[in-house]
Short mmCIF file of C-alpha atoms and ligand atoms in Angstrom, two decimals:
data_model
loop_
_atom_site.label_atom_id
_atom_site.label_comp_id
_atom_site.label_asym_id
_atom_site.label_seq_id
_atom_site.Cartn_x
_atom_site.Cartn_y
_atom_site.Cartn_z
CA MET A 1487 -50.74 26.04 50.53
CA ARG A 1488 -50.72 27.19 54.17
CA PRO A 1489 -48.17 25.54 56.48
CA ALA A 1490 -49.60 22.35 57.94
CA LYS A 1491 -50.63 22.61 61.57
CA ARG A 1492 -47.74 21.18 63.58
CA THR A 1493 -48.25 18.28 65.96
CA GLN A 1494 -45.70 17.24 68.60
CA PRO A 1495 -42.24 17.09 67.01
CA GLY A 1496 -41.52 13.60 65.85
CA THR A 1497 -45.09 12.35 65.97
CA ALA A 1498 -46.45 13.74 62.70
CA PRO A 1499 -46.22 11.37 59.75
CA ALA A 1500 -43.30 11.57 57.34
CA ILE A 1501 -43.65 10.76 53.65
CA VAL A 1502 -41.04 8.71 51.82
CA TRP A 1503 -41.32 9.49 48.13
CA LEU A 1504 -40.02 6.39 46.35
CA ARG A 1505 -38.67 6.61 42.81
CA GLN A 1506 -35.69 4.51 41.72
CA ASP A 1507 -35.04 3.14 45.20
CA LEU A 1508 -37.57 0.32 45.40
CA ARG A 1509 -36.17 -1.31 48.54
CA LEU A 1510 -36.51 -1.15 52.32
CA ALA A 1511 -32.92 -2.01 53.23
CA ASP A 1512 -30.17 0.60 52.82
CA ASN A 1513 -32.69 3.23 51.88
CA PRO A 1514 -31.44 6.57 53.27
CA ALA A 1515 -34.74 8.40 52.66
CA LEU A 1516 -36.76 5.71 54.45
CA HIS A 1517 -34.19 5.68 57.24
CA ALA A 1518 -34.45 9.48 57.63
CA ALA A 1519 -38.26 9.26 57.77
CA CYS A 1520 -38.09 6.53 60.44
CA ARG A 1521 -35.68 8.55 62.53
CA ARG A 1522 -38.36 11.19 63.10
CA GLY A 1523 -40.07 8.57 65.23
CA GLY A 1524 -43.61 9.01 63.90
CA PRO A 1525 -45.73 7.24 61.28
CA VAL A 1526 -44.25 6.63 57.85
CA VAL A 1527 -46.15 6.98 54.58
CA PRO A 1528 -44.38 5.42 51.57
CA VAL A 1529 -45.61 6.92 48.29
CA PHE A 1530 -44.94 6.07 44.65
CA ILE A 1531 -46.18 8.53 42.00
CA TRP A 1532 -46.29 7.53 38.34
CA ALA A 1533 -45.53 10.72 36.38
CA PRO A 1534 -43.77 9.78 33.13
CA GLU A 1535 -44.50 13.17 31.54
CA GLU A 1536 -42.11 14.73 34.08
CA GLU A 1537 -39.15 12.73 32.76
CA GLY A 1538 -38.49 15.08 29.83
CA ALA A 1539 -37.45 13.32 26.64
CA TRP A 1540 -36.81 10.04 28.48
CA PRO A 1541 -40.00 8.62 30.00
CA PRO A 1542 -39.51 4.93 30.89
CA GLY A 1543 -39.70 2.61 27.87
CA GLY A 1544 -41.82 -0.51 27.46
CA ALA A 1545 -39.44 -3.00 29.08
CA SER A 1546 -38.77 -0.65 32.01
CA ARG A 1547 -42.49 -0.23 32.58
CA TRP A 1548 -42.93 -3.97 32.68
CA TRP A 1549 -40.15 -4.24 35.26
CA LEU A 1550 -41.54 -1.36 37.31
CA HIS A 1551 -44.93 -3.05 37.54
CA GLN A 1552 -43.43 -6.26 38.89
CA SER A 1553 -41.08 -4.45 41.23
CA LEU A 1554 -43.82 -2.26 42.70
CA GLY A 1555 -45.94 -5.37 43.24
CA LYS A 1556 -43.13 -6.84 45.35
CA LEU A 1557 -42.61 -3.58 47.20
CA VAL A 1558 -46.31 -3.40 48.14
CA GLY A 1559 -45.86 -6.79 49.85
CA GLU A 1560 -42.66 -5.75 51.62
CA PHE A 1561 -44.22 -2.60 53.07
CA ARG A 1562 -47.33 -4.55 54.04
CA ALA A 1563 -45.15 -7.01 55.95
CA ALA A 1564 -43.54 -4.04 57.74
CA GLY A 1565 -46.99 -2.74 58.76
CA VAL A 1566 -47.76 0.07 56.27
CA LYS A 1567 -49.40 0.49 52.90
CA LEU A 1568 -47.49 1.72 49.86
CA ILE A 1569 -49.59 4.58 48.49
CA ILE A 1570 -49.72 4.53 44.69
CA ARG A 1571 -50.68 7.67 42.81
CA ARG A 1572 -50.67 8.89 39.24
CA GLY A 1573 -50.41 12.57 38.20
CA ALA A 1574 -48.24 15.63 38.85
CA SER A 1575 -45.76 14.70 41.58
CA LEU A 1576 -45.99 17.94 43.56
CA LEU A 1577 -49.76 17.96 43.52
CA GLU A 1578 -49.97 14.33 44.61
CA LEU A 1579 -47.40 14.83 47.37
CA LEU A 1580 -49.37 17.81 48.70
CA ARG A 1581 -52.55 15.76 48.56
CA VAL A 1582 -50.96 13.01 50.61
CA VAL A 1583 -49.62 15.64 53.03
CA LYS A 1584 -53.13 16.99 53.45
CA ALA A 1585 -54.69 13.57 53.81
CA THR A 1586 -52.24 12.37 56.47
CA GLY A 1587 -51.12 15.56 58.24
CA ALA A 1588 -47.51 14.73 57.28
CA GLU A 1589 -44.90 17.34 58.09
CA ALA A 1590 -41.89 15.99 56.22
CA VAL A 1591 -41.06 14.50 52.84
CA PHE A 1592 -37.87 12.52 52.17
CA TRP A 1593 -36.54 11.09 48.91
CA ASN A 1594 -33.36 9.71 47.40
CA ARG A 1595 -31.77 11.80 44.67
CA ARG A 1596 -31.93 10.92 41.00
CA TYR A 1597 -29.52 12.38 38.46
CA GLU A 1598 -31.35 12.61 35.13
CA PRO A 1599 -31.38 16.28 34.03
CA ALA A 1600 -35.19 16.60 33.77
CA ILE A 1601 -35.63 14.98 37.17
CA VAL A 1602 -32.96 17.18 38.80
CA ALA A 1603 -34.80 20.30 37.56
CA ARG A 1604 -38.21 18.96 38.64
CA ASP A 1605 -36.98 17.87 42.07
CA ARG A 1606 -35.45 21.29 42.72
CA LYS A 1607 -38.83 22.94 42.09
CA ILE A 1608 -40.65 20.40 44.25
CA GLU A 1609 -38.20 20.85 47.10
CA GLU A 1610 -38.70 24.63 47.00
CA ALA A 1611 -42.49 24.31 46.84
CA LEU A 1612 -42.62 21.85 49.75
CA ARG A 1613 -40.43 24.10 51.87
CA ALA A 1614 -42.54 27.12 50.94
CA SER A 1615 -45.50 25.12 52.27
CA GLY A 1616 -43.79 24.86 55.64
CA LEU A 1617 -42.78 21.23 55.25
CA GLN A 1618 -39.45 19.61 55.96
CA ALA A 1619 -38.24 18.50 52.49
CA GLU A 1620 -35.00 16.57 52.25
CA SER A 1621 -33.22 14.64 49.55
CA CYS A 1622 -30.75 11.90 50.45
CA SER A 1623 -27.96 10.21 48.53
CA GLY A 1624 -28.68 6.56 47.79
CA ALA A 1625 -27.87 5.72 44.17
CA PRO A 1626 -24.12 6.26 43.64
CA LEU A 1627 -21.34 5.30 46.05
CA HIS A 1628 -20.01 8.86 46.15
CA LYS A 1629 -21.80 12.20 45.80
CA PRO A 1630 -20.99 13.59 42.32
CA GLU A 1631 -20.01 17.00 43.69
CA THR A 1632 -17.32 15.46 45.91
CA ILE A 1633 -15.19 13.78 43.22
CA ARG A 1634 -13.10 16.32 41.31
CA ASN A 1635 -9.64 16.46 39.78
CA LYS A 1636 -6.83 18.65 41.17
CA ALA A 1637 -8.10 21.62 39.15
CA GLY A 1638 -11.54 21.23 40.75
CA GLN A 1639 -13.02 19.99 37.47
CA PRO A 1640 -15.04 16.81 36.86
CA PHE A 1641 -13.03 13.88 35.54
CA ARG A 1642 -13.38 12.89 31.89
CA VAL A 1643 -11.07 9.90 32.15
CA PHE A 1644 -12.09 6.79 34.07
CA THR A 1645 -8.85 5.58 35.69
CA PRO A 1646 -8.02 8.73 37.70
CA PHE A 1647 -11.74 9.13 38.48
CA TRP A 1648 -11.96 5.68 40.02
CA ARG A 1649 -8.59 6.04 41.77
CA THR A 1650 -9.93 9.20 43.42
CA CYS A 1651 -13.16 7.43 44.41
CA LEU A 1652 -11.22 4.56 45.96
CA ALA A 1653 -8.95 7.00 47.83
CA SER A 1654 -11.91 8.93 49.19
CA GLY A 1655 -12.89 6.12 51.53
CA GLU A 1656 -14.76 2.87 51.72
CA PRO A 1657 -18.55 2.94 51.23
CA GLY A 1658 -20.14 2.58 54.67
CA GLU A 1659 -22.15 -0.35 56.00
CA PRO A 1660 -25.66 -0.54 54.47
CA LEU A 1661 -28.53 0.74 56.60
CA PRO A 1662 -30.78 -2.00 58.00
CA ALA A 1663 -34.35 -2.41 56.75
CA PRO A 1664 -36.84 -1.15 59.35
CA ARG A 1665 -38.60 -4.13 60.98
CA ARG A 1666 -41.82 -2.37 61.83
CA LEU A 1667 -43.25 0.87 60.51
CA THR A 1668 -46.08 2.85 62.11
CA PRO A 1669 -48.96 3.64 59.75
CA PRO A 1670 -50.59 7.08 59.81
CA THR A 1671 -53.90 7.32 61.65
CA ARG A 1672 -55.51 8.96 58.63
CA ARG A 1673 -55.03 6.62 55.63
CA PRO A 1674 -54.68 8.31 52.24
CA ALA A 1675 -56.31 6.86 49.15
CA SER A 1676 -54.21 4.66 46.89
CA LEU A 1677 -54.67 3.39 43.34
CA PRO A 1678 -54.43 -0.30 42.58
CA LEU A 1679 -51.14 -1.02 40.81
CA ALA A 1680 -52.98 -2.07 37.64
CA ALA A 1681 -54.35 1.50 37.32
CA LEU A 1682 -50.87 2.65 36.29
CA GLU A 1683 -51.21 0.52 33.13
CA LEU A 1684 -47.54 -0.41 33.09
CA GLU A 1685 -47.95 -3.93 31.75
CA PRO A 1686 -47.91 -4.23 27.97
CA LYS A 1687 -51.10 -4.74 26.01
CA PRO A 1688 -51.04 -6.96 24.04
CA ASN A 1689 -48.75 -9.02 26.20
CA TRP A 1690 -45.25 -9.34 24.72
CA ALA A 1691 -43.46 -9.81 28.02
CA ASP A 1692 -43.33 -13.62 28.38
CA GLY A 1693 -39.61 -13.64 27.52
CA LEU A 1694 -38.93 -11.03 30.20
CA ARG A 1695 -41.00 -12.95 32.74
CA ALA A 1696 -39.02 -16.11 32.02
CA ALA A 1697 -35.66 -14.35 32.37
CA TRP A 1698 -36.05 -12.20 35.48
CA GLU A 1699 -37.28 -11.97 39.03
CA PRO A 1700 -37.80 -8.24 39.67
CA GLY A 1701 -37.80 -6.98 43.26
CA SER A 1702 -35.30 -6.86 46.10
CA ALA A 1703 -35.60 -10.60 46.88
CA GLY A 1704 -34.73 -11.34 43.23
CA ALA A 1705 -31.81 -8.91 43.47
CA LYS A 1706 -30.47 -10.64 46.57
CA ALA A 1707 -30.84 -14.06 44.96
CA GLU A 1708 -28.98 -12.88 41.83
CA LEU A 1709 -26.19 -11.42 43.98
CA GLN A 1710 -25.87 -14.68 45.96
CA ARG A 1711 -25.75 -16.72 42.73
CA PHE A 1712 -22.99 -14.46 41.45
CA LEU A 1713 -20.97 -14.51 44.70
CA ARG A 1714 -21.14 -18.32 44.81
CA GLY A 1715 -20.51 -19.01 41.16
CA GLY A 1716 -19.24 -16.01 39.19
CA LEU A 1717 -17.24 -13.48 41.18
CA LEU A 1718 -13.94 -15.37 41.32
CA THR A 1719 -14.00 -16.13 37.58
CA TYR A 1720 -15.50 -12.77 36.56
CA ALA A 1721 -12.27 -11.27 35.20
CA VAL A 1722 -11.97 -14.16 32.71
CA ASP A 1723 -15.61 -15.02 31.97
CA ARG A 1724 -17.16 -11.56 31.85
CA ASN A 1725 -16.55 -11.25 28.10
CA ARG A 1726 -18.25 -14.54 27.24
CA PRO A 1727 -21.89 -14.14 26.23
CA ASP A 1728 -22.20 -17.93 26.04
CA LEU A 1729 -21.52 -18.22 29.80
CA MET A 1730 -23.44 -16.67 32.71
CA GLY A 1731 -20.23 -14.88 33.65
CA THR A 1732 -21.61 -11.56 34.91
CA SER A 1733 -23.87 -10.61 37.79
CA ARG A 1734 -27.02 -9.60 35.83
CA LEU A 1735 -27.63 -7.05 38.57
CA SER A 1736 -28.09 -4.08 36.21
CA PRO A 1737 -31.92 -3.82 36.26
CA HIS A 1738 -31.96 -4.39 40.03
CA LEU A 1739 -29.38 -1.61 40.46
CA HIS A 1740 -31.24 0.70 38.10
CA PHE A 1741 -34.52 0.38 39.99
CA GLY A 1742 -32.73 0.58 43.31
CA GLU A 1743 -33.90 -2.86 44.46
CA ILE A 1744 -30.34 -3.24 45.69
CA SER A 1745 -27.87 -0.44 46.32
CA PRO A 1746 -24.28 -0.34 45.07
CA ARG A 1747 -23.24 -0.07 48.71
CA GLN A 1748 -24.98 -3.37 49.51
CA VAL A 1749 -23.22 -4.99 46.55
CA TRP A 1750 -19.84 -3.54 47.55
CA GLN A 1751 -20.16 -4.72 51.16
CA ALA A 1752 -21.35 -8.19 50.09
CA VAL A 1753 -18.22 -8.48 47.94
CA ARG A 1754 -16.07 -7.30 50.85
CA ARG A 1755 -17.60 -9.89 53.22
CA PHE A 1756 -17.19 -12.63 50.63
CA ALA A 1757 -13.52 -11.70 50.10
CA GLU A 1758 -12.85 -11.54 53.85
CA SER A 1759 -14.46 -14.96 54.36
CA LYS A 1760 -11.82 -16.29 51.95
CA ALA A 1761 -9.02 -14.28 53.63
CA ILE A 1762 -8.43 -12.29 50.44
CA PRO A 1763 -6.55 -9.08 51.27
CA ALA A 1764 -8.28 -5.72 50.74
CA ALA A 1765 -5.52 -4.58 48.36
CA VAL A 1766 -6.57 -7.46 46.09
CA TRP A 1767 -10.39 -7.45 46.25
CA ARG A 1768 -10.74 -3.68 46.05
CA ASN A 1769 -9.15 -3.90 42.61
CA TRP A 1770 -11.32 -6.75 41.37
CA GLN A 1771 -12.64 -6.09 37.90
CA PHE A 1772 -16.22 -6.51 39.12
CA LEU A 1773 -15.90 -3.58 41.51
CA THR A 1774 -14.25 -1.58 38.73
CA GLU A 1775 -17.42 -2.14 36.67
CA LEU A 1776 -19.43 -0.66 39.55
CA GLY A 1777 -16.93 2.18 39.15
CA TRP A 1778 -18.02 2.62 35.52
CA ARG A 1779 -21.60 2.92 36.73
CA GLU A 1780 -20.42 5.55 39.16
CA PHE A 1781 -18.49 7.36 36.40
CA ALA A 1782 -21.60 7.34 34.17
CA HIS A 1783 -23.74 8.93 36.86
CA HIS A 1784 -21.18 11.59 37.67
CA LEU A 1785 -20.78 12.41 33.95
CA LEU A 1786 -24.53 12.81 33.52
CA VAL A 1787 -24.59 15.34 36.36
CA HIS A 1788 -21.69 17.34 34.97
CA PHE A 1789 -22.61 17.06 31.27
CA PRO A 1790 -26.43 16.96 31.23
CA HIS A 1791 -26.64 17.52 27.46
CA THR A 1792 -24.98 14.17 26.65
CA PRO A 1793 -28.08 11.92 26.35
CA GLU A 1794 -28.79 13.80 23.10
CA GLN A 1795 -25.51 15.40 22.05
CA PRO A 1796 -21.94 14.13 21.79
CA LEU A 1797 -19.56 15.14 24.55
CA ARG A 1798 -16.86 15.72 21.93
CA PRO A 1799 -18.37 18.59 19.90
CA GLU A 1800 -16.61 17.74 16.60
CA PHE A 1801 -18.92 14.69 16.36
CA ALA A 1802 -21.89 17.03 15.86
CA ARG A 1803 -20.50 17.44 12.29
CA PHE A 1804 -20.21 13.70 11.65
CA PRO A 1805 -21.71 12.77 8.25
CA TRP A 1806 -24.17 10.16 9.54
CA ARG A 1807 -26.40 8.34 7.06
CA LYS A 1808 -30.17 8.09 7.03
CA ASN A 1809 -31.36 4.60 6.19
CA PRO A 1810 -34.59 3.50 7.89
CA ALA A 1811 -34.41 0.03 6.27
CA TRP A 1812 -30.98 -0.64 7.78
CA LEU A 1813 -32.11 0.66 11.16
CA ARG A 1814 -35.09 -1.70 11.03
CA ALA A 1815 -32.90 -4.65 10.03
CA TRP A 1816 -30.61 -3.87 12.95
CA GLN A 1817 -33.52 -3.56 15.42
CA GLN A 1818 -35.00 -6.84 14.25
CA GLY A 1819 -31.69 -8.74 14.35
CA ARG A 1820 -31.64 -9.33 10.60
CA THR A 1821 -28.29 -7.84 9.57
CA GLY A 1822 -26.81 -11.12 8.35
CA TYR A 1823 -24.07 -10.98 11.02
CA PRO A 1824 -24.91 -13.75 13.50
CA LEU A 1825 -23.37 -12.23 16.65
CA VAL A 1826 -25.08 -8.88 15.98
CA ASP A 1827 -28.41 -10.56 15.26
CA ALA A 1828 -28.14 -12.81 18.31
CA GLY A 1829 -27.57 -9.79 20.55
CA LEU A 1830 -30.50 -7.83 19.17
CA ARG A 1831 -32.80 -10.83 19.42
CA GLU A 1832 -31.65 -11.50 22.98
CA LEU A 1833 -32.54 -7.88 23.70
CA TRP A 1834 -35.99 -8.16 22.14
CA SER A 1835 -36.79 -11.41 23.87
CA SER A 1836 -35.26 -10.97 27.34
CA GLY A 1837 -34.81 -7.20 27.73
CA TRP A 1838 -31.05 -7.47 28.26
CA ILE A 1839 -27.84 -7.97 26.32
CA HIS A 1840 -24.46 -9.10 27.49
CA ASN A 1841 -22.01 -6.16 27.72
CA ARG A 1842 -19.57 -7.49 25.11
CA VAL A 1843 -22.43 -7.91 22.65
CA ARG A 1844 -23.82 -4.44 23.48
CA MET A 1845 -20.47 -3.06 22.32
CA VAL A 1846 -20.53 -5.18 19.16
CA VAL A 1847 -24.09 -4.27 18.13
CA ALA A 1848 -23.57 -0.59 18.95
CA SER A 1849 -20.31 -0.48 16.99
CA PHE A 1850 -22.03 -2.18 14.05
CA LEU A 1851 -24.83 0.40 13.96
CA VAL A 1852 -22.58 3.42 14.31
CA LYS A 1853 -19.48 2.35 12.38
CA ASN A 1854 -20.52 -0.27 9.83
CA LEU A 1855 -23.94 1.16 9.05
CA LEU A 1856 -22.83 4.73 9.79
CA LEU A 1857 -26.17 5.45 11.43
CA PRO A 1858 -26.16 7.94 14.34
CA TRP A 1859 -25.86 6.56 17.86
CA GLN A 1860 -28.96 8.37 19.14
CA PRO A 1861 -31.58 6.06 17.50
CA GLY A 1862 -29.57 3.11 18.81
CA ALA A 1863 -29.67 4.56 22.31
CA ARG A 1864 -33.43 5.13 21.91
CA TRP A 1865 -33.98 1.53 20.85
CA PHE A 1866 -32.06 0.30 23.88
CA TRP A 1867 -34.06 2.71 26.02
CA ASP A 1868 -37.33 1.14 24.97
CA THR A 1869 -36.24 -2.50 25.01
CA LEU A 1870 -33.79 -2.87 27.92
CA VAL A 1871 -35.07 -3.77 31.38
CA ASP A 1872 -31.97 -2.02 32.73
CA ALA A 1873 -32.39 1.12 30.54
CA ASP A 1874 -30.53 3.74 32.52
CA LEU A 1875 -29.93 7.24 31.19
CA ALA A 1876 -26.45 7.53 32.69
CA ASN A 1877 -25.15 4.07 31.71
CA ASN A 1878 -26.85 4.01 28.32
CA THR A 1879 -25.48 7.42 27.38
CA LEU A 1880 -21.97 6.47 28.45
CA GLY A 1881 -22.18 3.11 26.64
CA TRP A 1882 -23.31 4.62 23.35
CA GLN A 1883 -20.97 7.57 23.41
CA TRP A 1884 -18.10 5.29 24.43
CA THR A 1885 -18.75 2.94 21.52
CA ALA A 1886 -19.30 5.78 19.03
CA GLY A 1887 -16.01 7.35 20.12
CA CYS A 1888 -17.61 10.70 20.97
CA GLY A 1889 -17.84 10.46 24.78
CA ALA A 1890 -15.66 10.61 27.87
CA ASP A 1891 -12.71 8.22 27.86
CA ALA A 1892 -14.26 6.67 24.75
CA ALA A 1893 -12.96 3.90 22.54
CA PRO A 1894 -11.18 5.64 19.66
CA PHE A 1895 -13.43 5.90 16.60
CA PHE A 1896 -11.05 3.75 14.56
CA ARG A 1897 -11.62 0.83 16.95
CA ILE A 1898 -14.31 -0.94 14.96
CA PHE A 1899 -15.48 -4.23 16.45
CA ASN A 1900 -15.44 -7.02 13.90
CA PRO A 1901 -18.53 -9.17 14.63
CA VAL A 1902 -16.92 -12.24 13.07
CA SER A 1903 -13.68 -12.21 15.05
CA GLN A 1904 -15.52 -11.08 18.21
CA GLY A 1905 -17.84 -14.07 17.80
CA GLU A 1906 -14.99 -16.51 17.22
CA LYS A 1907 -13.16 -15.20 20.27
CA PHE A 1908 -15.99 -14.80 22.77
CA ASP A 1909 -18.55 -17.36 21.55
CA PRO A 1910 -16.09 -19.99 20.30
CA GLU A 1911 -18.56 -22.89 20.05
CA GLY A 1912 -21.30 -20.62 18.71
CA SER A 1913 -23.70 -21.63 21.47
CA TYR A 1914 -24.82 -18.03 22.08
CA VAL A 1915 -25.64 -17.59 18.39
CA ARG A 1916 -27.35 -20.99 18.25
CA ARG A 1917 -29.57 -20.00 21.16
CA TRP A 1918 -30.78 -16.70 19.75
CA VAL A 1919 -30.57 -17.36 16.00
CA PRO A 1920 -32.12 -20.84 15.82
CA GLU A 1921 -32.14 -20.90 12.00
CA LEU A 1922 -28.32 -21.24 12.19
CA ALA A 1923 -28.33 -23.78 15.03
CA ARG A 1924 -27.22 -26.72 12.90
CA LEU A 1925 -24.20 -24.96 11.36
CA PRO A 1926 -20.80 -26.23 12.53
CA ALA A 1927 -18.86 -23.84 14.83
CA ALA A 1928 -16.34 -23.14 12.04
CA TRP A 1929 -19.02 -21.29 10.01
CA ILE A 1930 -21.50 -20.10 12.56
CA HIS A 1931 -20.09 -16.57 12.75
CA GLN A 1932 -19.74 -16.22 8.96
CA PRO A 1933 -22.31 -18.44 7.23
CA TRP A 1934 -21.77 -16.70 3.87
CA GLU A 1935 -18.30 -18.31 3.74
CA ALA A 1936 -19.61 -21.83 4.36
CA PRO A 1937 -19.52 -24.33 1.46
CA PRO A 1938 -22.96 -24.75 -0.16
CA ALA A 1939 -23.14 -28.39 0.94
CA THR A 1940 -22.54 -27.41 4.58
CA LEU A 1941 -25.28 -24.78 4.38
CA ALA A 1942 -27.66 -27.24 2.78
CA ALA A 1943 -26.92 -29.92 5.41
CA ALA A 1944 -27.65 -27.35 8.15
CA GLY A 1945 -30.90 -26.27 6.45
CA VAL A 1946 -29.60 -22.73 5.88
CA GLU A 1947 -30.64 -20.92 2.73
CA LEU A 1948 -28.92 -17.54 2.71
CA GLY A 1949 -31.21 -14.73 1.60
CA HIS A 1950 -34.25 -16.85 2.59
CA SER A 1951 -33.97 -18.63 5.93
CA TYR A 1952 -31.26 -16.20 7.11
CA PRO A 1953 -30.26 -12.84 5.53
CA ARG A 1954 -27.07 -12.24 3.61
CA PRO A 1955 -24.87 -9.53 5.23
CA ILE A 1956 -26.45 -6.10 4.65
CA VAL A 1957 -23.05 -4.44 4.30
CA SER A 1958 -19.50 -5.58 3.62
CA LEU A 1959 -17.37 -5.34 6.78
CA ARG A 1960 -14.29 -4.31 4.79
CA ILE A 1961 -15.90 -1.60 2.69
CA SER A 1962 -18.06 -0.18 5.49
CA ARG A 1963 -14.97 0.03 7.69
CA GLU A 1964 -13.11 2.07 5.08
CA VAL A 1965 -16.09 4.38 4.57
CA ALA A 1966 -16.38 4.93 8.34
CA LEU A 1967 -12.69 5.75 8.71
CA GLU A 1968 -12.88 8.24 5.84
CA ALA A 1969 -15.93 9.91 7.43
CA TYR A 1970 -14.01 10.16 10.69
CA ARG A 1971 -11.01 11.71 8.92
CA ARG A 1972 -13.35 14.38 7.54
CA ILE A 1973 -14.37 15.62 11.01
CA THR A 1974 -10.87 15.51 12.46
CA ARG A 1975 -9.01 17.20 9.59
P1 FAD B 2080 -21.72 -6.80 35.49
O1 FAD B 2080 -20.62 -7.03 34.53
O2 FAD B 2080 -22.00 -7.85 36.47
O3 FAD B 2080 -21.39 -5.43 36.24
C1 FAD B 2080 -21.97 -5.08 37.50
C2 FAD B 2080 -22.67 -3.74 37.41
O4 FAD B 2080 -21.74 -2.72 37.06
C3 FAD B 2080 -23.75 -3.69 36.33
O5 FAD B 2080 -24.96 -4.23 36.79
C4 FAD B 2080 -23.84 -2.19 36.04
O6 FAD B 2080 -24.62 -1.52 36.99
C5 FAD B 2080 -22.39 -1.75 36.22
N1 FAD B 2080 -21.71 -1.74 34.92
C6 FAD B 2080 -21.08 -2.77 34.31
N2 FAD B 2080 -20.54 -2.36 33.14
C7 FAD B 2080 -20.85 -1.06 33.02
C8 FAD B 2080 -20.57 -0.07 32.03
N3 FAD B 2080 -19.85 -0.34 30.94
N4 FAD B 2080 -21.06 1.18 32.20
C9 FAD B 2080 -21.77 1.50 33.31
N5 FAD B 2080 -22.05 0.60 34.29
C10 FAD B 2080 -21.60 -0.65 34.14
N6 FAD B 2080 -25.93 -0.55 31.60
C11 FAD B 2080 -27.08 -0.27 32.23
O7 FAD B 2080 -27.22 -0.55 33.42
N7 FAD B 2080 -28.11 0.35 31.56
C12 FAD B 2080 -28.02 0.71 30.24
O8 FAD B 2080 -28.95 1.29 29.69
C13 FAD B 2080 -26.82 0.38 29.55
N8 FAD B 2080 -26.68 0.64 28.24
C14 FAD B 2080 -25.51 0.33 27.59
C15 FAD B 2080 -25.38 0.62 26.24
C16 FAD B 2080 -24.21 0.30 25.55
C17 FAD B 2080 -24.08 0.62 24.09
C18 FAD B 2080 -23.16 -0.33 26.24
C19 FAD B 2080 -21.89 -0.68 25.51
C20 FAD B 2080 -23.26 -0.60 27.59
C21 FAD B 2080 -24.43 -0.28 28.29
N9 FAD B 2080 -24.58 -0.58 29.67
C22 FAD B 2080 -25.75 -0.26 30.29
C23 FAD B 2080 -23.45 -1.08 30.46
C24 FAD B 2080 -23.32 -2.61 30.61
O9 FAD B 2080 -23.41 -3.22 29.36
C25 FAD B 2080 -24.36 -3.20 31.55
O10 FAD B 2080 -24.39 -2.50 32.76
C26 FAD B 2080 -24.03 -4.67 31.87
O11 FAD B 2080 -23.98 -5.43 30.69
C27 FAD B 2080 -25.07 -5.22 32.80
O12 FAD B 2080 -24.85 -6.58 33.04
P2 FAD B 2080 -24.42 -7.09 34.48
O13 FAD B 2080 -25.34 -6.52 35.50
O14 FAD B 2080 -24.30 -8.56 34.40
O15 FAD B 2080 -23.00 -6.41 34.64
#
């Protein structure tokens, strides 16, 4: 393409290419486009075939549809139209350039390996066309290339990684949302959102709809709920799936409806309003969890093979089993272990699982069933509304014991004792596994141990109304430990 004919500097339109940054506030790419002083053209391009092996799954597509719908309204209120396209990203960007006479394209970086490679090519092609093409940093708190150990290598252990992040300075104040944007004089064509066909057919998303409010207003409301009611008790309650003890910000953070910097600064303001010293709030467990998100993103940049392969190479020799029937039972929440089944049914119904239960269900798949972690990660990818390549990869490799700073393989979560400890009344299980709802708390995490009369009184018929355990915890644990010994000998 020939270089576009230049208009007065600063007056030609600038394109903001939106991807996983579906917000107007604290959006560095949007801010950079506004600073040119001319019209702004926000563009979203649906191009799942460019995402390599990880195109967005069903639950993510549902979320994206809702979130884009909200974003259309937010841009309209600011005076411009969000242009929606479908097709090859470069081609569509160049078409919008041609249609509007834009001279610059800005976007916020993403870190998935296929996207990094694609974006590099697009940046080169845009520059070769005589356009200003700039990527900005908006997803992590720190740029991955800036956090290194003393030997100049990426960290593989969380604690020194996060200590180095904290020492490298406070995240800045979030950028304000632009109040008014100038539309281009020549308006490019846009598809209706429905043309992207992101909503499921047939409709299975009622559970998701009931559980979530996608979009930046929903993100802000969730953050406010958490600041008012969860932050100060987070360190204690975060492990309790029966309580709403965590922020539930993960899908909002994944889609960039809120930035980690906005969350960080909201926590800081909250702490300061209560006269809590910085030395205390900066070490709050909640901010440390944002640190794990940061760690996951940095690891994905430095070890781009890890969504498919273990970081610790000896695990490539692990003698995993093949058992499609067990995998199906796990996916459907019919393993006979109530906490595991509750988690997987929560996932299917609401698109989310509590972190403690994610660890329990992942450990059960990998260690008790001895099935490889990759199909588990794939299942999460398709069913989670917060499916995130960096966090999902870290979570699965951590649980399987084959990743960075991972739980040792011999740490095998026991779903019975985890249930008794973190869901002591059984209310989480009762909610998601209604066929056990009438069992007393003493038996709810191990119904196979309940006296027959108790089962009968609760209307539970093992093997019929609820499955018997598909494996023995004791035997499967021994088999897993022996398999592990074989790869470490
Ligand atoms: P909070 O406890 O309120 O934490 C605040 C934020 O910190 C989260 O929204 C998230 O962005 C980040 N965070 C918290 N814990 C972690 C963690 N362990 N690793 C990385 N970031 C973290 N998280 C995802 O966002 N997407 C995934 O696809 C994903 N897959 C996972 C798979 C497995 C097997 C495991 C064990 C964990 C996975 N996690 C994933 C991490 C974690 O479970 C979720 O981020 C968390 O449960 C989201 O709930 P929340 O927003 O209430 O978290």
